[in-house]
PDB file of C-alpha atoms in Angstrom:
ATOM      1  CA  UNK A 130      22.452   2.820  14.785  1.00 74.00           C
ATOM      2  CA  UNK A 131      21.558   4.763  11.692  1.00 80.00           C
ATOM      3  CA  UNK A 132      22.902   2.578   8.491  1.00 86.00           C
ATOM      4  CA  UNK A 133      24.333   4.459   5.661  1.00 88.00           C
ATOM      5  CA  UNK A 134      22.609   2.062   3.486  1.00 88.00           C
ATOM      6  CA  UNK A 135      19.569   0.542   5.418  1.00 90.00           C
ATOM      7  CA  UNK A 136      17.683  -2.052   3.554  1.00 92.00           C
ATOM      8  CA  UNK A 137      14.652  -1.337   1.759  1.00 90.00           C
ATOM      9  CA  UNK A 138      11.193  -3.347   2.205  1.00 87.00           C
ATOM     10  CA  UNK A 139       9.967  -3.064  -1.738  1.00 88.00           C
ATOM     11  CA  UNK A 140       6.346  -3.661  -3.137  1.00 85.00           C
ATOM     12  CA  UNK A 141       5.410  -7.102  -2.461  1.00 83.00           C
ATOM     13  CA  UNK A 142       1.725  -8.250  -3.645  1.00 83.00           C
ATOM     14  CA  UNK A 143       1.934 -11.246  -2.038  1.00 82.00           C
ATOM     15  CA  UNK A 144      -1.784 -12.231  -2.480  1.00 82.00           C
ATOM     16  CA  UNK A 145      -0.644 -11.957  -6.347  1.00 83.00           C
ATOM     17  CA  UNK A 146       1.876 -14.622  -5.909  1.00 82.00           C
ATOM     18  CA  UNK A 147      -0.455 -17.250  -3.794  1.00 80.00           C
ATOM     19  CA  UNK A 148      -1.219 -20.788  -5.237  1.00 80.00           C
ATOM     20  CA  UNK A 149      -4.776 -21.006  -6.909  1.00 75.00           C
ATOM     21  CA  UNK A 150      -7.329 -23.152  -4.355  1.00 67.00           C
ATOM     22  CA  UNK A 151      -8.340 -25.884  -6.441  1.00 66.00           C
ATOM     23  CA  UNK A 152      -9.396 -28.575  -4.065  1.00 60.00           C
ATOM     24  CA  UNK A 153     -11.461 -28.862  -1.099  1.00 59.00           C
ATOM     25  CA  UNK A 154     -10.766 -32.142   1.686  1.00 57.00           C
ATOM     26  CA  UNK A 155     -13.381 -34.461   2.800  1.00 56.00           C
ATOM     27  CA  UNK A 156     -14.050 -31.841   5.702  1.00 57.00           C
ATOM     28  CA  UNK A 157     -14.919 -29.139   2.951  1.00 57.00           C
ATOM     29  CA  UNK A 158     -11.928 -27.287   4.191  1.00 59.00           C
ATOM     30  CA  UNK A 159     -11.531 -25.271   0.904  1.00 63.00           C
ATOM     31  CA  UNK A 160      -8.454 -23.273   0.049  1.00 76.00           C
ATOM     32  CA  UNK A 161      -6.067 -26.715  -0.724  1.00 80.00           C
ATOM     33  CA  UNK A 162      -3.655 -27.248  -3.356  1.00 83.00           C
ATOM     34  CA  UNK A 163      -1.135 -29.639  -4.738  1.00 85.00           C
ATOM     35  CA  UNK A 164       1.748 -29.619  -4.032  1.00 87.00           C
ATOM     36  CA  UNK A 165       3.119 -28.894  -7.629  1.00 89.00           C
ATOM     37  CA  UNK A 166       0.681 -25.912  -6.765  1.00 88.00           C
ATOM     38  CA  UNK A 167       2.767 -24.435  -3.579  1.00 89.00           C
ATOM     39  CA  UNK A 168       5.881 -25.545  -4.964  1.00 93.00           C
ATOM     40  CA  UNK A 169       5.218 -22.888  -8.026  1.00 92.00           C
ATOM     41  CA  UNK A 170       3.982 -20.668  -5.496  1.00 91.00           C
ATOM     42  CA  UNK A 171       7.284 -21.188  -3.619  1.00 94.00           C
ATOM     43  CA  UNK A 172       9.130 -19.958  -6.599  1.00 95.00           C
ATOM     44  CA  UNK A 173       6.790 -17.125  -7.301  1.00 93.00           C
ATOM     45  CA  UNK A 174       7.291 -15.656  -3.765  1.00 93.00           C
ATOM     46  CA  UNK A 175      11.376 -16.605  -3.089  1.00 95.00           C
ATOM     47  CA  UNK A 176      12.099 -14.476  -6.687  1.00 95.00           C
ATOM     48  CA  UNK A 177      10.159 -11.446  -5.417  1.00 94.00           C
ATOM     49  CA  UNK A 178      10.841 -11.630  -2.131  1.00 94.00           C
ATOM     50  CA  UNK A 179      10.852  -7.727  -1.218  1.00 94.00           C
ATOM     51  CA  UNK A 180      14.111  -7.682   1.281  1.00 95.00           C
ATOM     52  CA  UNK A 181      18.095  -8.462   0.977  1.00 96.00           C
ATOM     53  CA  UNK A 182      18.152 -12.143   1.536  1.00 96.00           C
ATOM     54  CA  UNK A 183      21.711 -13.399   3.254  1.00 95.00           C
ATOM     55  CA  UNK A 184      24.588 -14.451   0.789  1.00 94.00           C
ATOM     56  CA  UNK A 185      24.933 -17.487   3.029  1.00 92.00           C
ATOM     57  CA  UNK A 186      21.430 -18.696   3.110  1.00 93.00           C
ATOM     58  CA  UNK A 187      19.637 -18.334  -0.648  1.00 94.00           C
ATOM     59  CA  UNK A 188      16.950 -19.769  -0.772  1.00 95.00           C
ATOM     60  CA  UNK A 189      16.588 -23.373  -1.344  1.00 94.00           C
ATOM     61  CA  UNK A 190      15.285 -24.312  -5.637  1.00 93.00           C
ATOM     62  CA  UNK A 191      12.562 -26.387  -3.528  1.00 91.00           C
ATOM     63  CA  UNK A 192       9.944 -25.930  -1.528  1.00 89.00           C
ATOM     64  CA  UNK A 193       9.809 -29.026   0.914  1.00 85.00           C
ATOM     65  CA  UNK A 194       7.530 -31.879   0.252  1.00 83.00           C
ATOM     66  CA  UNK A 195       5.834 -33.399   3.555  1.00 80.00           C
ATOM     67  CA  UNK A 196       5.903 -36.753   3.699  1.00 79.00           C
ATOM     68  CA  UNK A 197       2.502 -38.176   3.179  1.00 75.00           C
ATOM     69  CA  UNK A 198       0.724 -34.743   1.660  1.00 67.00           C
ATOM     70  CA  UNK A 199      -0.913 -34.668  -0.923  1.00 74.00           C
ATOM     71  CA  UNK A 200      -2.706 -31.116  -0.090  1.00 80.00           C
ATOM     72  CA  UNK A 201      -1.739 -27.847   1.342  1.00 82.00           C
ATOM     73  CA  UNK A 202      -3.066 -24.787   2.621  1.00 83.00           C
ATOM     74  CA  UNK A 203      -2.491 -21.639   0.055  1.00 84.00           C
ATOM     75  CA  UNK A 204       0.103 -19.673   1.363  1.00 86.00           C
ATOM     76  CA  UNK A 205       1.664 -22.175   2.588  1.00 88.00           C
ATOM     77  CA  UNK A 206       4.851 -21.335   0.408  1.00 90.00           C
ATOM     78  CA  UNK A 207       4.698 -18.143   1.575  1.00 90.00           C
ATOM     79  CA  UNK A 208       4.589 -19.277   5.328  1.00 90.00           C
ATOM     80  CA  UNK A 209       7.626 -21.392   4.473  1.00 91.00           C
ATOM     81  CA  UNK A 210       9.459 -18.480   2.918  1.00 93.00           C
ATOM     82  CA  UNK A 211       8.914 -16.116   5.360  1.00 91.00           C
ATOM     83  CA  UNK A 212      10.391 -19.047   7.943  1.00 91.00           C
ATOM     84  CA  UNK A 213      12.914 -19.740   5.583  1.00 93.00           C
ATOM     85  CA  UNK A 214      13.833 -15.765   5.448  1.00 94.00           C
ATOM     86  CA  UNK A 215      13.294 -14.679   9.034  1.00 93.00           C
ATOM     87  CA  UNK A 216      15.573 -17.857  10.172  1.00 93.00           C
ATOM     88  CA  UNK A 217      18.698 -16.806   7.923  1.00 94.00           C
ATOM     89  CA  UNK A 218      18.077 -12.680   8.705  1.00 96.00           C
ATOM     90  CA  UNK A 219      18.096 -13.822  11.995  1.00 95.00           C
ATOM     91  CA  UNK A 220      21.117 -16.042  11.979  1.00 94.00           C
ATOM     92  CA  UNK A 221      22.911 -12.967  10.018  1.00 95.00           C
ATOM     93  CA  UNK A 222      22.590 -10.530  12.605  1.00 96.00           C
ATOM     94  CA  UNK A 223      23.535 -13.172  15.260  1.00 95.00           C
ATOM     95  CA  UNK A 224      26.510 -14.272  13.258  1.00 95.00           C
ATOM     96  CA  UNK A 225      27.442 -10.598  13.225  1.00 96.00           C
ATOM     97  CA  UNK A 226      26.980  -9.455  16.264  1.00 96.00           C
ATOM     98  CA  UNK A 227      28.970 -12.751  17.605  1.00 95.00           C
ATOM     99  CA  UNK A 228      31.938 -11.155  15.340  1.00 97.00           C
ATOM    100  CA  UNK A 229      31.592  -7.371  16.250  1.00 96.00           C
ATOM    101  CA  UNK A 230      30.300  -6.341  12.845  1.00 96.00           C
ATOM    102  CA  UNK A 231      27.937  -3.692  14.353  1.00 95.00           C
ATOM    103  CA  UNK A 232      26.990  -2.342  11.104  1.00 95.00           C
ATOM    104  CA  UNK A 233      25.878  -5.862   9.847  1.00 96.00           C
ATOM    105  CA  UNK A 234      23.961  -6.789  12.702  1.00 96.00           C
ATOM    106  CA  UNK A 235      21.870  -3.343  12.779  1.00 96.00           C
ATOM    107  CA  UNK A 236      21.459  -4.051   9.110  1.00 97.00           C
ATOM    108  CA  UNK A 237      19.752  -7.373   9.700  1.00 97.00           C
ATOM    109  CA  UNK A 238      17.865  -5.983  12.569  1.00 96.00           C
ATOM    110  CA  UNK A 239      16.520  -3.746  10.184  1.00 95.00           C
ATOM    111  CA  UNK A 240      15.509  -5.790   7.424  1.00 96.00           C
ATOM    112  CA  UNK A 241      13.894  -8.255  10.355  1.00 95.00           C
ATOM    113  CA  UNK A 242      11.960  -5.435  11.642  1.00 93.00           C
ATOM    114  CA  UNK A 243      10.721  -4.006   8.024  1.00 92.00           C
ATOM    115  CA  UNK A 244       9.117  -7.657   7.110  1.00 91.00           C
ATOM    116  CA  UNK A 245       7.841  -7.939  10.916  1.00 90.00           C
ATOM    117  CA  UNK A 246       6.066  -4.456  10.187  1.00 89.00           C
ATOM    118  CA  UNK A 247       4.839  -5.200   7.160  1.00 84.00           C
ATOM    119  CA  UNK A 248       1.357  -6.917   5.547  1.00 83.00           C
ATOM    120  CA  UNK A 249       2.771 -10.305   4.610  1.00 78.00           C
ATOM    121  CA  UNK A 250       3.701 -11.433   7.949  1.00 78.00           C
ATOM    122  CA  UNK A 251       0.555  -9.773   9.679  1.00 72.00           C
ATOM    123  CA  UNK A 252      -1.072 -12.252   6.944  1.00 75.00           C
ATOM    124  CA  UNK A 253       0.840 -14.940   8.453  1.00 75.00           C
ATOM    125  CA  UNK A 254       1.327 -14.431  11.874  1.00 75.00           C
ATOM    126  CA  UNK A 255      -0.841 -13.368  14.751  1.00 71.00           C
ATOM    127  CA  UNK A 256       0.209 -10.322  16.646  1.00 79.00           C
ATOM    128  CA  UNK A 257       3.747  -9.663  15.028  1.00 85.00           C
ATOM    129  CA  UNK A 258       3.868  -6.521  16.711  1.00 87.00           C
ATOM    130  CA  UNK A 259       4.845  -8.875  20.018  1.00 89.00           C
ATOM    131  CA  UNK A 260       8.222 -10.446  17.959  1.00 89.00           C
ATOM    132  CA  UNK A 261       9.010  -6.533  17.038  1.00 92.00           C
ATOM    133  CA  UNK A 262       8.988  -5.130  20.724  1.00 93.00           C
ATOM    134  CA  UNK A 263       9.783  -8.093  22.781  1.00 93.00           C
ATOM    135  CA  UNK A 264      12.621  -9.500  20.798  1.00 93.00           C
ATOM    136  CA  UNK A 265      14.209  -6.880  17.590  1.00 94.00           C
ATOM    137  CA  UNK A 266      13.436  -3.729  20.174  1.00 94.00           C
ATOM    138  CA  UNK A 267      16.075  -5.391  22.562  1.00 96.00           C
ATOM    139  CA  UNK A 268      18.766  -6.223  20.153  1.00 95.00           C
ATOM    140  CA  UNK A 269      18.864  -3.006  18.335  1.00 93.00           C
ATOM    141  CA  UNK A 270      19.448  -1.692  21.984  1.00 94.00           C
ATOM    142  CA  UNK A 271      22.317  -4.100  22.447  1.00 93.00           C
ATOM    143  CA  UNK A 272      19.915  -6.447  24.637  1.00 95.00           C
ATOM    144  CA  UNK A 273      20.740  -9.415  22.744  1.00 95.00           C
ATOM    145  CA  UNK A 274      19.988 -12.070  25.053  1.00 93.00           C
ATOM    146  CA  UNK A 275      16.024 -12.400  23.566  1.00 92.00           C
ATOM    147  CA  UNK A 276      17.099 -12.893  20.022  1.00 93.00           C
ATOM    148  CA  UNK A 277      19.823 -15.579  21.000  1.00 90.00           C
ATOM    149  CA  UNK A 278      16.921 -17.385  23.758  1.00 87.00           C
ATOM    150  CA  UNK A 279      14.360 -17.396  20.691  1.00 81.00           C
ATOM    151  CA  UNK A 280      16.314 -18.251  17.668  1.00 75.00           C
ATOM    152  CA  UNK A 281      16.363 -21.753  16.801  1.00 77.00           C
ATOM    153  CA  UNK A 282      17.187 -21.639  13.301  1.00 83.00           C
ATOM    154  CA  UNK A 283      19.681 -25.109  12.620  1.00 77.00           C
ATOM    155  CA  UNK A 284      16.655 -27.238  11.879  1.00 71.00           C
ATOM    156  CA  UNK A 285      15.026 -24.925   9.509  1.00 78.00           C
ATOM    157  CA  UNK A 286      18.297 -23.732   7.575  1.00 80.00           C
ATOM    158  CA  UNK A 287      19.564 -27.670   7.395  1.00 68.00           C
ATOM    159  CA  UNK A 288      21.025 -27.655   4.000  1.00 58.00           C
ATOM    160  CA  UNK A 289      21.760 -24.216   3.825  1.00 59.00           C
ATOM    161  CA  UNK A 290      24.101 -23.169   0.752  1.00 45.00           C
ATOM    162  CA  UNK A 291      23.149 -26.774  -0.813  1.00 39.00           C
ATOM    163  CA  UNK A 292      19.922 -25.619  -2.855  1.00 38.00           C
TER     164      UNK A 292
END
């Protein structure tokens, strides 16, 4: 479907907008930070995120503290994000396609498919290119079935609307 108004993927320098590395773990596994660390690079990341982001599902003030961390990988922000962001774009096109709002649900399908194609989530996931053809591919051909198998979005979006 060709969108009047497609969304737009704009410049995102994500590398800018990583934590620092300060620490390294017992195991000299270097590239750790605090969390006060990823939750600033949480903030960095969710106010320049690069595509529409659904009304429904800002996202959250806080980055989510695991219970018993005291370090994190850099990017890890970004990884949660990205999660964050692909959950609610997916739930958006769902939620529209579920209540005939063609338009709405090619516009998601869009945005999904701009951030699968782009640098960011090649930095964070291996082989995107699979998600892109075996599961957006389908739905923007009306195949929805693969979208709808694959999305499991409630735990991720829990508190959605409550940031």
């Amino acid at each position: 479907m060709e969108l009047e108004n497609p969304p737009v993927l704009e410049a995102f320098a994500y590398e800018d907008l990583l934590a620092q590395a300060s620490e390294c773990s017992t195991r000299d596994i270097c590239d750790l930070a605090p969390y006060e660390e990823l939750q600033a690079e949480w903030q960095r990341v969710t106010e320049d995120w690069p595509l529409p982001i659904p009304e429904v599902y800002p996202f959250p003030d806080r980055l989510k503290e695991i219970t018993g961390g005291t370090l994190y990988t850099v990017g890890y922000g970004l990884g949660e994000a990205d999660r964050w962001w692909t959950c609610a774009a997916e739930t958006a096109a769902l939620t529209a396609q579920r209540d005939g709002d063609a338009v709405m649900a090619a516009y998601w399908l869009q945005a999904l498919r701009l951030w699968w194609e782009g640098d960011a989530k090649a930095y964070l996931f291996v082989n995107p290119e699979n998600y892109v053809a075996d599961v957006l591919e389908p739905a923007l051909d009306g195949q929805w079935h693969k979208l709808q198998a694959q999305s499991n979005c409630d735990a991720v979006l829990v508190g959605a609307g409550t940031s």
